[in-house]
mmCIF file of C-alpha atoms and ligand atoms in Angstrom:
data_model
loop_
_atom_site.group_PDB
_atom_site.id
_atom_site.type_symbol
_atom_site.label_atom_id
_atom_site.label_comp_id
_atom_site.label_asym_id
_atom_site.label_seq_id
_atom_site.Cartn_x
_atom_site.Cartn_y
_atom_site.Cartn_z
ATOM 1 C CA MET A 27 19.646 23.966 -19.356
ATOM 2 C CA ALA A 28 20.168 20.476 -21.422
ATOM 3 C CA GLY A 29 18.924 20.853 -24.956
ATOM 4 C CA ILE A 30 18.100 18.714 -27.449
ATOM 5 C CA TYR A 31 21.172 19.786 -29.683
ATOM 6 C CA ASP A 32 23.513 17.420 -28.122
ATOM 7 C CA GLU A 33 20.796 14.122 -28.458
ATOM 8 C CA PRO A 34 20.927 12.912 -31.924
ATOM 9 C CA CYS A 35 19.097 9.793 -30.761
ATOM 10 C CA PHE A 36 16.091 12.374 -29.430
ATOM 11 C CA ILE A 37 15.918 13.669 -32.982
ATOM 12 C CA ASP A 38 15.809 10.288 -34.567
ATOM 13 C CA GLU A 39 12.895 9.161 -32.532
ATOM 14 C CA LEU A 40 11.068 12.379 -33.130
ATOM 15 C CA LYS A 41 11.741 11.995 -36.857
ATOM 16 C CA SER A 42 10.633 8.591 -37.083
ATOM 17 C CA TYR A 43 7.536 9.609 -34.993
ATOM 18 C CA LEU A 44 6.590 12.176 -36.913
ATOM 19 C CA LYS A 45 6.803 10.059 -39.945
ATOM 20 C CA ARG A 46 4.325 7.865 -38.910
ATOM 21 C CA PRO A 47 0.760 8.118 -40.981
ATOM 22 C CA ASN A 48 -1.896 9.963 -38.775
ATOM 23 C CA VAL A 49 -0.389 11.243 -36.189
ATOM 24 C CA SER A 50 -2.488 13.015 -34.221
ATOM 25 C CA ALA A 51 -3.438 13.386 -30.253
ATOM 26 C CA GLU A 52 -5.960 10.143 -30.416
ATOM 27 C CA THR A 53 -3.717 7.631 -31.992
ATOM 28 C CA ALA A 54 -0.884 8.569 -29.566
ATOM 29 C CA ARG A 55 -3.547 8.072 -26.706
ATOM 30 C CA ASN A 56 -4.428 4.636 -28.161
ATOM 31 C CA GLU A 57 -0.514 4.183 -28.326
ATOM 32 C CA LEU A 58 -0.399 4.487 -24.802
ATOM 33 C CA ASP A 59 -2.916 2.642 -23.667
ATOM 34 C CA LEU A 60 -1.318 -0.298 -25.733
ATOM 35 C CA MET A 61 1.450 0.280 -24.205
ATOM 36 C CA ASN A 62 -0.292 0.109 -20.682
ATOM 37 C CA SER A 63 -2.037 -2.584 -21.578
ATOM 38 C CA VAL A 64 0.386 -5.086 -22.556
ATOM 39 C CA THR A 65 1.941 -8.062 -20.513
ATOM 40 C CA LEU A 66 5.275 -9.412 -20.620
ATOM 41 C CA ASN A 67 5.815 -12.925 -18.804
ATOM 42 C CA ILE A 68 9.443 -14.252 -18.547
ATOM 43 C CA ALA A 69 9.758 -17.729 -17.531
ATOM 44 C CA VAL A 70 13.184 -18.846 -15.788
ATOM 45 C CA THR A 71 13.724 -22.591 -15.774
ATOM 46 C CA GLY A 72 16.656 -24.842 -15.124
ATOM 47 C CA GLU A 73 17.655 -27.283 -12.923
ATOM 48 C CA SER A 74 17.356 -27.389 -9.157
ATOM 49 C CA GLY A 75 20.284 -25.121 -7.681
ATOM 50 C CA VAL A 76 21.498 -23.530 -11.058
ATOM 51 C CA GLY A 77 20.601 -19.951 -9.748
ATOM 52 C CA LYS A 78 16.662 -19.412 -10.729
ATOM 53 C CA SER A 79 15.571 -17.668 -7.990
ATOM 54 C CA THR A 80 18.529 -15.568 -7.390
ATOM 55 C CA PHE A 81 18.039 -14.354 -11.321
ATOM 56 C CA VAL A 82 14.444 -13.643 -10.395
ATOM 57 C CA ASN A 83 15.015 -11.487 -7.569
ATOM 58 C CA ALA A 84 17.739 -9.627 -9.560
ATOM 59 C CA LEU A 85 15.503 -8.858 -12.432
ATOM 60 C CA ARG A 86 12.937 -7.413 -10.152
ATOM 61 C CA GLY A 87 15.938 -5.313 -8.331
ATOM 62 C CA VAL A 88 14.870 -7.037 -5.048
ATOM 63 C CA LYS A 89 17.322 -8.685 -2.890
ATOM 64 C CA ASP A 90 17.676 -12.238 -1.673
ATOM 65 C CA GLY A 91 15.742 -12.823 1.284
ATOM 66 C CA GLU A 92 13.948 -9.612 1.597
ATOM 67 C CA THR A 93 10.000 -9.922 1.595
ATOM 68 C CA GLY A 94 8.520 -10.726 -0.997
ATOM 69 C CA SER A 95 11.408 -12.131 -2.777
ATOM 70 C CA ALA A 96 12.005 -15.687 -4.358
ATOM 71 C CA GLU A 97 13.542 -18.155 -1.730
ATOM 72 C CA THR A 98 17.070 -18.745 -2.556
ATOM 73 C CA GLY A 99 19.218 -21.819 -1.770
ATOM 74 C CA VAL A 100 16.490 -23.796 -0.678
ATOM 75 C CA THR A 101 15.676 -27.506 -1.932
ATOM 76 C CA GLU A 102 12.827 -27.184 -4.476
ATOM 77 C CA THR A 103 9.868 -28.810 -3.277
ATOM 78 C CA THR A 104 7.104 -27.456 -4.845
ATOM 79 C CA MET A 105 6.240 -28.390 -8.703
ATOM 80 C CA MET A 106 3.997 -24.985 -9.298
ATOM 81 C CA ALA A 107 5.726 -22.286 -11.205
ATOM 82 C CA THR A 108 5.660 -18.873 -8.824
ATOM 83 C CA ARG A 109 4.463 -15.778 -10.436
ATOM 84 C CA TYR A 110 6.420 -12.714 -9.476
ATOM 85 C CA THR A 111 5.326 -9.070 -10.110
ATOM 86 C CA HIS A 112 7.497 -6.713 -11.048
ATOM 87 C CA PRO A 113 7.819 -3.825 -8.214
ATOM 88 C CA PHE A 114 6.991 -0.989 -10.490
ATOM 89 C CA MET A 115 5.913 -2.223 -13.868
ATOM 90 C CA THR A 116 2.578 -3.788 -13.021
ATOM 91 C CA ASN A 117 2.459 -5.700 -16.326
ATOM 92 C CA VAL A 118 5.691 -7.467 -16.187
ATOM 93 C CA PHE A 119 5.453 -11.005 -14.679
ATOM 94 C CA ILE A 120 8.832 -12.905 -13.852
ATOM 95 C CA TRP A 121 7.930 -16.302 -13.197
ATOM 96 C CA ASP A 122 10.006 -18.855 -11.043
ATOM 97 C CA LEU A 123 9.646 -22.600 -12.572
ATOM 98 C CA PRO A 124 9.785 -26.039 -10.907
ATOM 99 C CA GLY A 125 13.583 -27.505 -11.563
ATOM 100 C CA ILE A 126 13.468 -29.646 -14.117
ATOM 101 C CA GLY A 127 16.356 -31.958 -12.725
ATOM 102 C CA THR A 128 14.098 -35.055 -12.051
ATOM 103 C CA PRO A 129 15.095 -38.314 -13.442
ATOM 104 C CA ASN A 130 11.831 -39.173 -15.152
ATOM 105 C CA PHE A 131 11.605 -35.377 -16.689
ATOM 106 C CA LYS A 132 9.435 -35.261 -19.450
ATOM 107 C CA ALA A 133 9.483 -31.642 -21.362
ATOM 108 C CA LYS A 134 5.741 -32.253 -22.792
ATOM 109 C CA THR A 135 4.176 -32.798 -18.825
ATOM 110 C CA TYR A 136 6.434 -30.096 -17.601
ATOM 111 C CA LEU A 137 5.372 -27.664 -20.378
ATOM 112 C CA ARG A 138 1.538 -28.818 -19.673
ATOM 113 C CA ASP A 139 2.099 -28.578 -15.903
ATOM 114 C CA VAL A 140 3.357 -24.842 -15.766
ATOM 115 C CA LYS A 141 1.069 -23.469 -18.621
ATOM 116 C CA PHE A 142 3.104 -23.159 -21.545
ATOM 117 C CA GLU A 143 1.129 -20.413 -23.541
ATOM 118 C CA THR A 144 1.441 -17.962 -20.317
ATOM 119 C CA TYR A 145 4.933 -17.172 -21.250
ATOM 120 C CA ASP A 146 6.400 -14.828 -23.854
ATOM 121 C CA PHE A 147 9.743 -16.871 -23.659
ATOM 122 C CA PHE A 148 11.963 -18.907 -21.739
ATOM 123 C CA ILE A 149 15.187 -18.387 -20.103
ATOM 124 C CA ILE A 150 17.022 -22.011 -19.426
ATOM 125 C CA ILE A 151 19.784 -21.404 -17.000
ATOM 126 C CA GLY A 152 22.624 -24.007 -16.658
ATOM 127 C CA THR A 153 25.703 -24.366 -14.665
ATOM 128 C CA VAL A 154 28.720 -26.326 -15.787
ATOM 129 C CA ARG A 155 27.116 -27.851 -18.447
ATOM 130 C CA PHE A 156 23.498 -27.994 -20.100
ATOM 131 C CA LYS A 157 21.746 -31.360 -19.274
ATOM 132 C CA GLU A 158 19.561 -33.720 -21.081
ATOM 133 C CA ASN A 159 16.540 -32.417 -19.756
ATOM 134 C CA ASP A 160 17.789 -28.771 -20.752
ATOM 135 C CA LEU A 161 17.862 -30.194 -24.233
ATOM 136 C CA MET A 162 14.739 -31.723 -23.967
ATOM 137 C CA LEU A 163 12.854 -28.878 -22.936
ATOM 138 C CA ALA A 164 14.626 -26.564 -25.608
ATOM 139 C CA LYS A 165 13.366 -28.915 -28.249
ATOM 140 C CA GLU A 166 9.867 -29.056 -27.003
ATOM 141 C CA ILE A 167 9.808 -24.805 -26.687
ATOM 142 C CA LYS A 168 10.907 -24.934 -30.015
ATOM 143 C CA ARG A 169 8.859 -27.194 -31.538
ATOM 144 C CA ARG A 170 5.944 -25.197 -30.442
ATOM 145 C CA ARG A 171 7.638 -22.162 -31.819
ATOM 146 C CA LYS A 172 8.531 -20.078 -28.849
ATOM 147 C CA MET A 173 11.759 -18.546 -28.056
ATOM 148 C CA PHE A 174 14.399 -19.676 -25.284
ATOM 149 C CA TYR A 175 17.445 -18.344 -24.363
ATOM 150 C CA PHE A 176 20.472 -20.687 -22.626
ATOM 151 C CA VAL A 177 22.390 -18.576 -19.644
ATOM 152 C CA ARG A 178 24.960 -20.176 -18.021
ATOM 153 C CA SER A 179 25.042 -18.592 -14.834
ATOM 154 C CA LYS A 180 27.757 -18.157 -11.871
ATOM 155 C CA ILE A 181 30.460 -16.877 -13.992
ATOM 156 C CA ASP A 182 31.687 -14.839 -10.929
ATOM 157 C CA HIS A 183 32.300 -18.373 -9.785
ATOM 158 C CA ASP A 184 34.679 -19.674 -12.687
ATOM 159 C CA ILE A 185 36.384 -16.631 -12.946
ATOM 160 C CA SER A 186 37.593 -16.531 -9.306
ATOM 161 C CA ALA A 187 38.597 -20.371 -9.631
ATOM 162 C CA GLU A 188 40.511 -19.772 -12.327
ATOM 163 C CA SER A 189 41.938 -16.244 -11.382
ATOM 164 C CA ARG A 190 44.328 -17.973 -8.774
ATOM 165 C CA LYS A 191 45.925 -20.289 -11.463
ATOM 166 C CA LYS A 192 49.269 -18.941 -13.448
ATOM 167 C CA ASN A 193 48.745 -17.148 -16.440
ATOM 168 C CA PHE A 194 45.089 -16.550 -15.783
ATOM 169 C CA ASN A 195 43.091 -14.796 -18.775
ATOM 170 C CA GLU A 196 39.790 -13.653 -18.206
ATOM 171 C CA GLU A 197 38.690 -13.580 -21.985
ATOM 172 C CA LYS A 198 39.952 -17.191 -22.666
ATOM 173 C CA VAL A 199 38.409 -18.229 -19.507
ATOM 174 C CA LEU A 200 35.093 -17.177 -20.891
ATOM 175 C CA ASN A 201 35.319 -18.266 -24.197
ATOM 176 C CA GLU A 202 36.184 -22.075 -23.160
ATOM 177 C CA ILE A 203 33.208 -21.887 -21.264
ATOM 178 C CA ARG A 204 31.513 -20.791 -23.865
ATOM 179 C CA LEU A 205 32.784 -23.398 -26.359
ATOM 180 C CA SER A 206 32.047 -25.932 -23.861
ATOM 181 C CA CYS A 207 28.572 -24.784 -23.436
ATOM 182 C CA LYS A 208 28.234 -24.806 -26.810
ATOM 183 C CA ASP A 209 29.480 -28.059 -27.530
ATOM 184 C CA SER A 210 26.738 -29.380 -24.931
ATOM 185 C CA LEU A 211 24.011 -28.077 -26.926
ATOM 186 C CA ARG A 212 24.979 -28.962 -30.598
ATOM 187 C CA THR A 213 22.291 -31.400 -31.159
ATOM 188 C CA ILE A 214 19.733 -28.263 -31.389
ATOM 189 C CA GLY A 215 21.851 -26.173 -33.609
ATOM 190 C CA ASN A 216 23.700 -23.291 -32.700
ATOM 191 C CA PRO A 217 21.915 -21.356 -30.083
ATOM 192 C CA ASP A 218 23.908 -18.778 -28.359
ATOM 193 C CA VAL A 219 24.735 -19.265 -24.428
ATOM 194 C CA PHE A 220 24.830 -16.424 -22.385
ATOM 195 C CA LEU A 221 27.508 -16.282 -19.710
ATOM 196 C CA ILE A 222 26.020 -14.292 -16.606
ATOM 197 C CA SER A 223 27.128 -13.765 -12.885
ATOM 198 C CA THR A 224 23.708 -12.927 -11.029
ATOM 199 C CA PHE A 225 25.876 -10.944 -8.532
ATOM 200 C CA HIS A 226 27.406 -8.420 -11.581
ATOM 201 C CA LEU A 227 24.324 -7.927 -13.855
ATOM 202 C CA GLU A 228 27.173 -5.277 -15.447
ATOM 203 C CA LYS A 229 29.648 -7.865 -16.351
ATOM 204 C CA TYR A 230 30.024 -10.482 -18.654
ATOM 205 C CA ASP A 231 26.937 -11.103 -21.424
ATOM 206 C CA PHE A 232 23.927 -9.665 -19.434
ATOM 207 C CA GLN A 233 23.303 -6.984 -21.749
ATOM 208 C CA LYS A 234 23.609 -9.077 -24.665
ATOM 209 C CA LEU A 235 20.779 -11.509 -23.618
ATOM 210 C CA ILE A 236 18.809 -8.238 -23.001
ATOM 211 C CA ASP A 237 19.783 -7.075 -26.546
ATOM 212 C CA SER A 238 18.591 -10.620 -27.922
ATOM 213 C CA LEU A 239 15.705 -10.611 -25.773
ATOM 214 C CA ILE A 240 14.876 -7.266 -27.165
ATOM 215 C CA ASN A 241 15.358 -7.994 -30.636
ATOM 216 C CA ASN A 242 12.649 -10.638 -30.581
ATOM 217 C CA LEU A 243 9.664 -8.890 -28.897
ATOM 218 C CA SER A 244 7.047 -6.877 -30.528
ATOM 219 C CA ASP A 245 7.406 -2.945 -29.874
ATOM 220 C CA HIS A 246 5.177 -2.797 -27.002
ATOM 221 C CA LYS A 247 6.706 -5.413 -24.963
ATOM 222 C CA ARG A 248 10.240 -4.240 -25.608
ATOM 223 C CA SER A 249 9.553 -1.203 -24.063
ATOM 224 C CA ALA A 250 7.929 -2.942 -20.608
ATOM 225 C CA LEU A 251 10.961 -5.126 -20.999
ATOM 226 C CA VAL A 252 13.431 -2.173 -21.240
ATOM 227 C CA GLN A 253 11.757 0.118 -18.474
ATOM 228 C CA SER A 254 11.259 -2.838 -16.357
ATOM 229 C CA MET A 255 14.805 -4.036 -15.913
ATOM 230 C CA PRO A 256 17.381 -2.688 -13.449
ATOM 231 C CA ALA A 257 19.742 0.238 -14.141
ATOM 232 C CA CYS A 258 22.688 -2.050 -13.856
ATOM 233 C CA SER A 259 25.300 -0.749 -16.358
ATOM 234 C CA LEU A 260 25.751 1.853 -19.016
ATOM 235 C CA PRO A 261 24.196 0.627 -21.771
ATOM 236 C CA MET A 262 21.161 -0.290 -20.125
ATOM 237 C CA ILE A 263 20.695 3.291 -18.954
ATOM 238 C CA GLU A 264 21.298 4.610 -22.551
ATOM 239 C CA GLN A 265 18.806 1.860 -23.755
ATOM 240 C CA LYS A 266 16.299 3.329 -20.804
ATOM 241 C CA LYS A 267 16.739 6.844 -22.028
ATOM 242 C CA ARG A 268 15.846 5.874 -25.538
ATOM 243 C CA GLU A 269 12.868 4.088 -24.423
ATOM 244 C CA LEU A 270 11.571 6.814 -21.993
ATOM 245 C CA TYR A 271 12.389 9.527 -25.580
ATOM 246 C CA LYS A 272 9.687 7.367 -27.544
ATOM 247 C CA ILE A 273 7.311 6.851 -24.915
ATOM 248 C CA ALA A 274 7.900 10.768 -24.257
ATOM 249 C CA ILE A 275 6.818 11.333 -27.445
ATOM 250 C CA ALA A 276 3.963 9.620 -27.376
ATOM 251 C CA VAL A 277 3.089 11.269 -24.285
ATOM 252 C CA SER A 278 3.216 14.687 -25.423
ATOM 253 C CA ALA A 279 1.613 14.318 -28.533
ATOM 254 C CA ALA A 280 -1.367 12.577 -26.563
ATOM 255 C CA ALA A 281 -1.381 15.683 -23.916
ATOM 256 C CA ALA A 282 -1.664 17.756 -26.810
ATOM 257 C CA THR A 283 -5.339 18.670 -27.109
ATOM 258 C CA SER A 284 -6.026 21.370 -29.570
ATOM 259 C CA ALA A 285 -4.885 24.609 -30.895
ATOM 260 C CA ALA A 286 -7.883 25.988 -29.114
ATOM 261 C CA ILE A 287 -5.710 25.984 -26.089
ATOM 262 C CA ALA A 288 -2.579 26.481 -27.450
ATOM 263 C CA ILE A 289 -1.791 29.713 -24.801
ATOM 264 C CA PRO A 290 0.688 28.433 -22.730
ATOM 265 C CA GLY A 291 -0.619 28.205 -19.022
ATOM 266 C CA LEU A 292 -4.154 27.138 -19.819
ATOM 267 C CA SER A 293 -3.702 23.449 -20.730
ATOM 268 C CA VAL A 294 -1.373 23.498 -17.878
ATOM 269 C CA GLY A 295 -3.899 21.935 -15.295
ATOM 270 C CA CYS A 296 -4.341 18.768 -17.071
ATOM 271 C CA GLU A 297 -0.699 17.898 -18.305
ATOM 272 C CA ILE A 298 1.091 18.270 -15.214
ATOM 273 C CA GLY A 299 -0.411 15.118 -13.705
ATOM 274 C CA VAL A 300 0.479 13.675 -17.217
ATOM 275 C CA MET A 301 4.065 15.275 -17.336
ATOM 276 C CA LEU A 302 4.490 14.183 -13.481
ATOM 277 C CA GLY A 303 3.089 10.631 -13.853
ATOM 278 C CA PHE A 304 5.546 10.084 -16.988
ATOM 279 C CA LEU A 305 8.531 11.477 -14.667
ATOM 280 C CA GLN A 306 7.863 9.393 -11.672
ATOM 281 C CA LYS A 307 7.902 6.274 -13.457
ATOM 282 C CA ALA A 308 11.113 7.235 -15.064
ATOM 283 C CA HIS A 309 12.484 7.953 -12.406
ATOM 284 C CA VAL A 310 11.894 4.856 -10.712
ATOM 285 C CA SER A 311 12.759 3.210 -14.015
ATOM 286 C CA PHE A 312 16.206 4.638 -13.674
ATOM 287 C CA GLY A 313 16.542 3.480 -9.855
ATOM 288 C CA LEU A 314 16.649 6.825 -8.603
ATOM 289 C CA ASP A 315 13.605 6.793 -6.005
ATOM 290 C CA ALA A 316 13.983 6.688 -2.713
ATOM 291 C CA GLU A 317 13.539 2.826 -2.294
ATOM 292 C CA SER A 318 15.897 2.314 -4.800
ATOM 293 C CA ILE A 319 18.902 4.427 -3.591
ATOM 294 C CA ARG A 320 18.500 2.874 -0.394
ATOM 295 C CA ARG A 321 18.965 -0.696 -1.451
ATOM 296 C CA ILE A 322 21.476 0.372 -3.430
ATOM 297 C CA ALA A 323 23.288 1.778 -0.146
ATOM 298 C CA THR A 324 22.122 -1.099 1.650
ATOM 299 C CA ARG A 325 24.127 -3.280 -0.809
ATOM 300 C CA ILE A 326 27.428 -1.415 -0.917
ATOM 301 C CA ASN A 327 27.263 -0.666 2.832
ATOM 302 C CA LYS A 328 27.401 3.217 2.517
ATOM 303 C CA PRO A 329 25.250 5.874 3.858
ATOM 304 C CA GLU A 330 22.373 6.890 1.164
ATOM 305 C CA ARG A 331 23.988 10.325 1.210
ATOM 306 C CA GLU A 332 27.174 9.531 -0.237
ATOM 307 C CA LEU A 333 24.584 8.291 -3.660
ATOM 308 C CA ARG A 334 22.569 11.247 -3.273
ATOM 309 C CA VAL A 335 25.502 13.881 -3.230
ATOM 310 C CA ALA A 336 26.358 12.348 -7.067
ATOM 311 C CA MET A 337 22.792 13.174 -8.229
ATOM 312 C CA THR A 338 23.074 16.952 -9.320
ATOM 313 C CA SER A 339 19.462 17.164 -10.881
ATOM 314 C CA ARG A 340 16.695 18.656 -9.496
ATOM 315 C CA PHE A 341 14.836 15.468 -9.001
ATOM 316 C CA ALA A 342 17.568 14.725 -6.404
ATOM 317 C CA ASN A 343 15.210 14.884 -3.474
ATOM 318 C CA GLY A 344 12.299 13.296 -5.611
ATOM 319 C CA ILE A 345 9.827 14.652 -8.096
ATOM 320 C CA ASN A 346 6.306 16.070 -6.769
ATOM 321 C CA GLU A 347 4.056 18.604 -8.604
ATOM 322 C CA ARG A 348 6.101 21.656 -7.535
ATOM 323 C CA VAL A 349 9.164 20.607 -9.300
ATOM 324 C CA VAL A 350 7.420 19.889 -12.304
ATOM 325 C CA LEU A 351 5.871 23.439 -12.005
ATOM 326 C CA GLY A 352 8.677 24.931 -11.326
ATOM 327 C CA MET A 353 10.233 23.426 -14.357
ATOM 328 C CA LEU A 354 7.465 24.177 -16.516
ATOM 329 C CA PHE A 355 7.326 28.215 -15.421
ATOM 330 C CA HIS A 356 10.824 28.886 -15.539
ATOM 331 C CA LYS A 357 13.306 28.028 -18.422
ATOM 332 C CA SER A 358 11.296 25.455 -20.398
ATOM 333 C CA MET A 359 8.303 27.889 -21.142
ATOM 334 C CA ILE A 360 11.288 30.735 -22.052
ATOM 335 C CA THR A 361 12.888 28.118 -24.325
ATOM 336 C CA ALA A 362 10.096 26.474 -26.029
ATOM 337 C CA LYS A 363 10.072 28.701 -28.348
ATOM 338 C CA ALA A 364 13.705 27.947 -29.666
ATOM 339 C CA PHE A 365 12.757 24.330 -29.117
ATOM 340 C CA GLU A 366 9.924 24.803 -31.726
ATOM 341 C CA VAL A 367 12.093 26.435 -34.120
ATOM 342 C CA VAL A 368 14.269 23.347 -33.763
ATOM 343 C CA LEU A 369 11.879 21.095 -34.580
ATOM 344 C CA SER A 370 10.687 22.826 -37.360
ATOM 345 C CA GLY A 371 13.519 21.711 -39.223
ATOM 346 C CA ILE A 372 12.011 18.290 -39.183
ATOM 347 C CA ALA A 373 9.859 16.342 -41.663
ATOM 348 C CA GLY A 374 6.549 16.376 -40.553
ATOM 349 C CA ILE A 375 6.332 19.801 -38.671
ATOM 350 C CA GLY A 376 2.696 20.139 -39.734
ATOM 351 C CA SER A 377 0.754 17.449 -38.162
ATOM 352 C CA LEU A 378 3.077 18.696 -35.487
ATOM 353 C CA ALA A 379 1.870 22.337 -35.560
ATOM 354 C CA ALA A 380 -1.931 21.126 -35.181
ATOM 355 C CA MET A 381 -1.167 19.696 -32.170
ATOM 356 C CA GLY A 382 -0.351 23.038 -30.366
ATOM 357 C CA ILE A 383 2.066 24.706 -28.508
ATOM 358 C CA SER A 384 1.257 22.236 -25.536
ATOM 359 C CA PHE A 385 2.912 19.504 -27.561
ATOM 360 C CA THR A 386 6.565 21.202 -27.714
ATOM 361 C CA THR A 387 6.441 22.515 -24.410
ATOM 362 C CA THR A 388 5.230 18.799 -22.641
ATOM 363 C CA LEU A 389 8.228 17.456 -25.066
ATOM 364 C CA GLN A 390 10.724 19.366 -24.341
ATOM 365 C CA LEU A 391 10.184 19.483 -20.308
ATOM 366 C CA LEU A 392 9.991 15.424 -20.558
ATOM 367 C CA GLN A 393 13.429 15.554 -22.505
ATOM 368 C CA VAL A 394 15.270 17.832 -20.412
ATOM 369 C CA GLY A 395 13.712 15.260 -17.224
ATOM 370 C CA ILE A 396 14.976 12.448 -19.179
ATOM 371 C CA LYS A 397 18.234 13.867 -19.958
ATOM 372 C CA GLU A 398 18.877 14.637 -16.197
ATOM 373 C CA MET A 399 17.969 11.636 -14.459
ATOM 374 C CA THR A 400 20.285 10.024 -17.066
ATOM 375 C CA ASP A 401 23.128 11.864 -15.906
ATOM 376 C CA ASP A 402 21.924 10.826 -12.216
ATOM 377 C CA ALA A 403 21.768 7.207 -12.946
ATOM 378 C CA LYS A 404 25.009 7.386 -14.658
ATOM 379 C CA ALA A 405 26.388 8.944 -11.226
ATOM 380 C CA VAL A 406 24.811 6.790 -8.964
ATOM 381 C CA LEU A 407 25.725 3.796 -10.823
ATOM 382 C CA ALA A 408 29.492 4.826 -10.753
ATOM 383 C CA ILE A 409 29.468 4.547 -7.142
ATOM 384 C CA ALA A 410 27.829 1.749 -6.661
ATOM 385 C CA LEU A 411 29.945 -0.320 -8.898
ATOM 386 C CA THR A 412 33.180 1.682 -7.325
ATOM 387 C CA PHE A 413 32.208 0.035 -4.034
ATOM 388 C CA GLU A 414 30.537 -3.170 -4.863
ATOM 389 C CA ASN A 415 32.703 -6.263 -4.147
HETATM 390 N N1 LIG B 525 28.626 -17.084 -7.337
HETATM 391 C C1 LIG B 525 27.109 -17.174 -7.234
HETATM 392 N N2 LIG B 525 25.844 -17.974 -7.040
HETATM 393 C C2 LIG B 525 24.752 -17.848 -6.900
HETATM 394 C C3 LIG B 525 24.434 -17.470 -8.704
HETATM 395 N N3 LIG B 525 23.297 -17.314 -8.630
HETATM 396 C C4 LIG B 525 22.766 -17.648 -7.783
HETATM 397 N N4 LIG B 525 23.611 -18.258 -6.702
HETATM 398 C C5 LIG B 525 23.685 -19.078 -5.597
HETATM 399 O O1 LIG B 525 23.198 -20.630 -5.760
HETATM 400 C C6 LIG B 525 22.584 -21.088 -4.600
HETATM 401 C C7 LIG B 525 20.962 -21.598 -5.347
HETATM 402 O O2 LIG B 525 20.570 -20.757 -6.249
HETATM 403 P P1 LIG B 525 19.026 -20.646 -6.358
HETATM 404 O O3 LIG B 525 18.479 -19.185 -6.994
HETATM 405 O O4 LIG B 525 18.017 -20.950 -5.156
HETATM 406 O O5 LIG B 525 18.946 -21.926 -7.239
HETATM 407 P P2 LIG B 525 17.484 -22.100 -7.703
HETATM 408 O O6 LIG B 525 17.415 -23.830 -7.281
HETATM 409 O O7 LIG B 525 17.503 -22.601 -9.549
HETATM 410 O O8 LIG B 525 16.330 -21.752 -7.783
HETATM 411 C C8 LIG B 525 21.929 -19.842 -3.938
HETATM 412 O O9 LIG B 525 23.018 -20.248 -2.928
HETATM 413 C C9 LIG B 525 22.769 -18.640 -4.380
HETATM 414 O O10 LIG B 525 23.281 -17.833 -3.632
HETATM 415 C C10 LIG B 525 25.628 -16.348 -9.347
HETATM 416 O O11 LIG B 525 25.390 -15.717 -10.153
HETATM 417 N N5 LIG B 525 26.845 -16.751 -8.441
HETATM 418 MG MG1 LIG B 526 14.716 -21.555 -6.643
#
């Protein structure tokens, strides 16, 4: 059984959690309430045809043309911002903003029309070079003290065109594109430009973009962002794991009631639902649920079973109460004691002990669940990347 011994990042998260003042079931519950109520609104803007709608769909993990997806490859006619909800993070909204390419574009009017105050940050997409309107918009966003991020899209296009040339060097091409974009933005300082192919989020600068967004968000918003992004690369899967560890610690602390029901089994009834809910959410976040697997299979044009055989965890056929009960009554209950011994080496054990054994049992179960899902997610990703064109 996977243990905590090989997971330094989990121990780090636990240590930092227990170092907090007032660690208790109540503070943990408040924390989870905050996490569930926080909203994240991402604005995607740029000229018409740069790939805004395609990017919105990719962030939501839906295919272009699928029901409920943002329409792509169409001439934009609306001046309205369209809000798309995230398929499973109901508090994450991705907004497809109107194109900014009109000749008499005014950043102030535009931002008023799309309701500037709604968004946490703006992603400004451009191709070839950033234009005057992109700059005007960025300046106005900056003046109003919000963050914007420049994304240069369709990089796959450039790479495939350049690769036909003699002495092709991908790094060199990317560098040239980066310099040329930066040059077009020099009048507003020296902002980063993220080179992206929406069709291949695992390549180029997508991860760097996410890292930048994360650095500028509050804890709860960052958590919502990491959970909602597609499990498109190894770093992203690792990031999800770490974020889920953090939430698992809070969930376990919240589920811990009191020493009065410290006898394993007695508190199981109410905890099972909590554990199940958490693991189901983690499963979707890792892209391992039935719907996500179906989508990946369609995308790579392979039967679902080719992805399923790579999944070796107990969750390969989905998660239900039985699976969680199975975990609880078999190995984790037996090893929870050993787990407690390890935890006792960590500063803060005093507050932990006060929470009763249900904390360690719940936490160990969730930790094992996350670890197994991480391995499944990596295995599925490896297959997806092998067959993706
Ligand atoms: N090669 C390539 N094409 C893209 C990419 N992103 C978008 N497109 C294509 O660019 C066209 C315009 O995209 P769309 O999302 O409708 O642009 P919008 O007008 O900004 O919403 C569509 O044909 C997309 O398939 C990308 O990263 N790479
Ligand atoms: Mg569009």
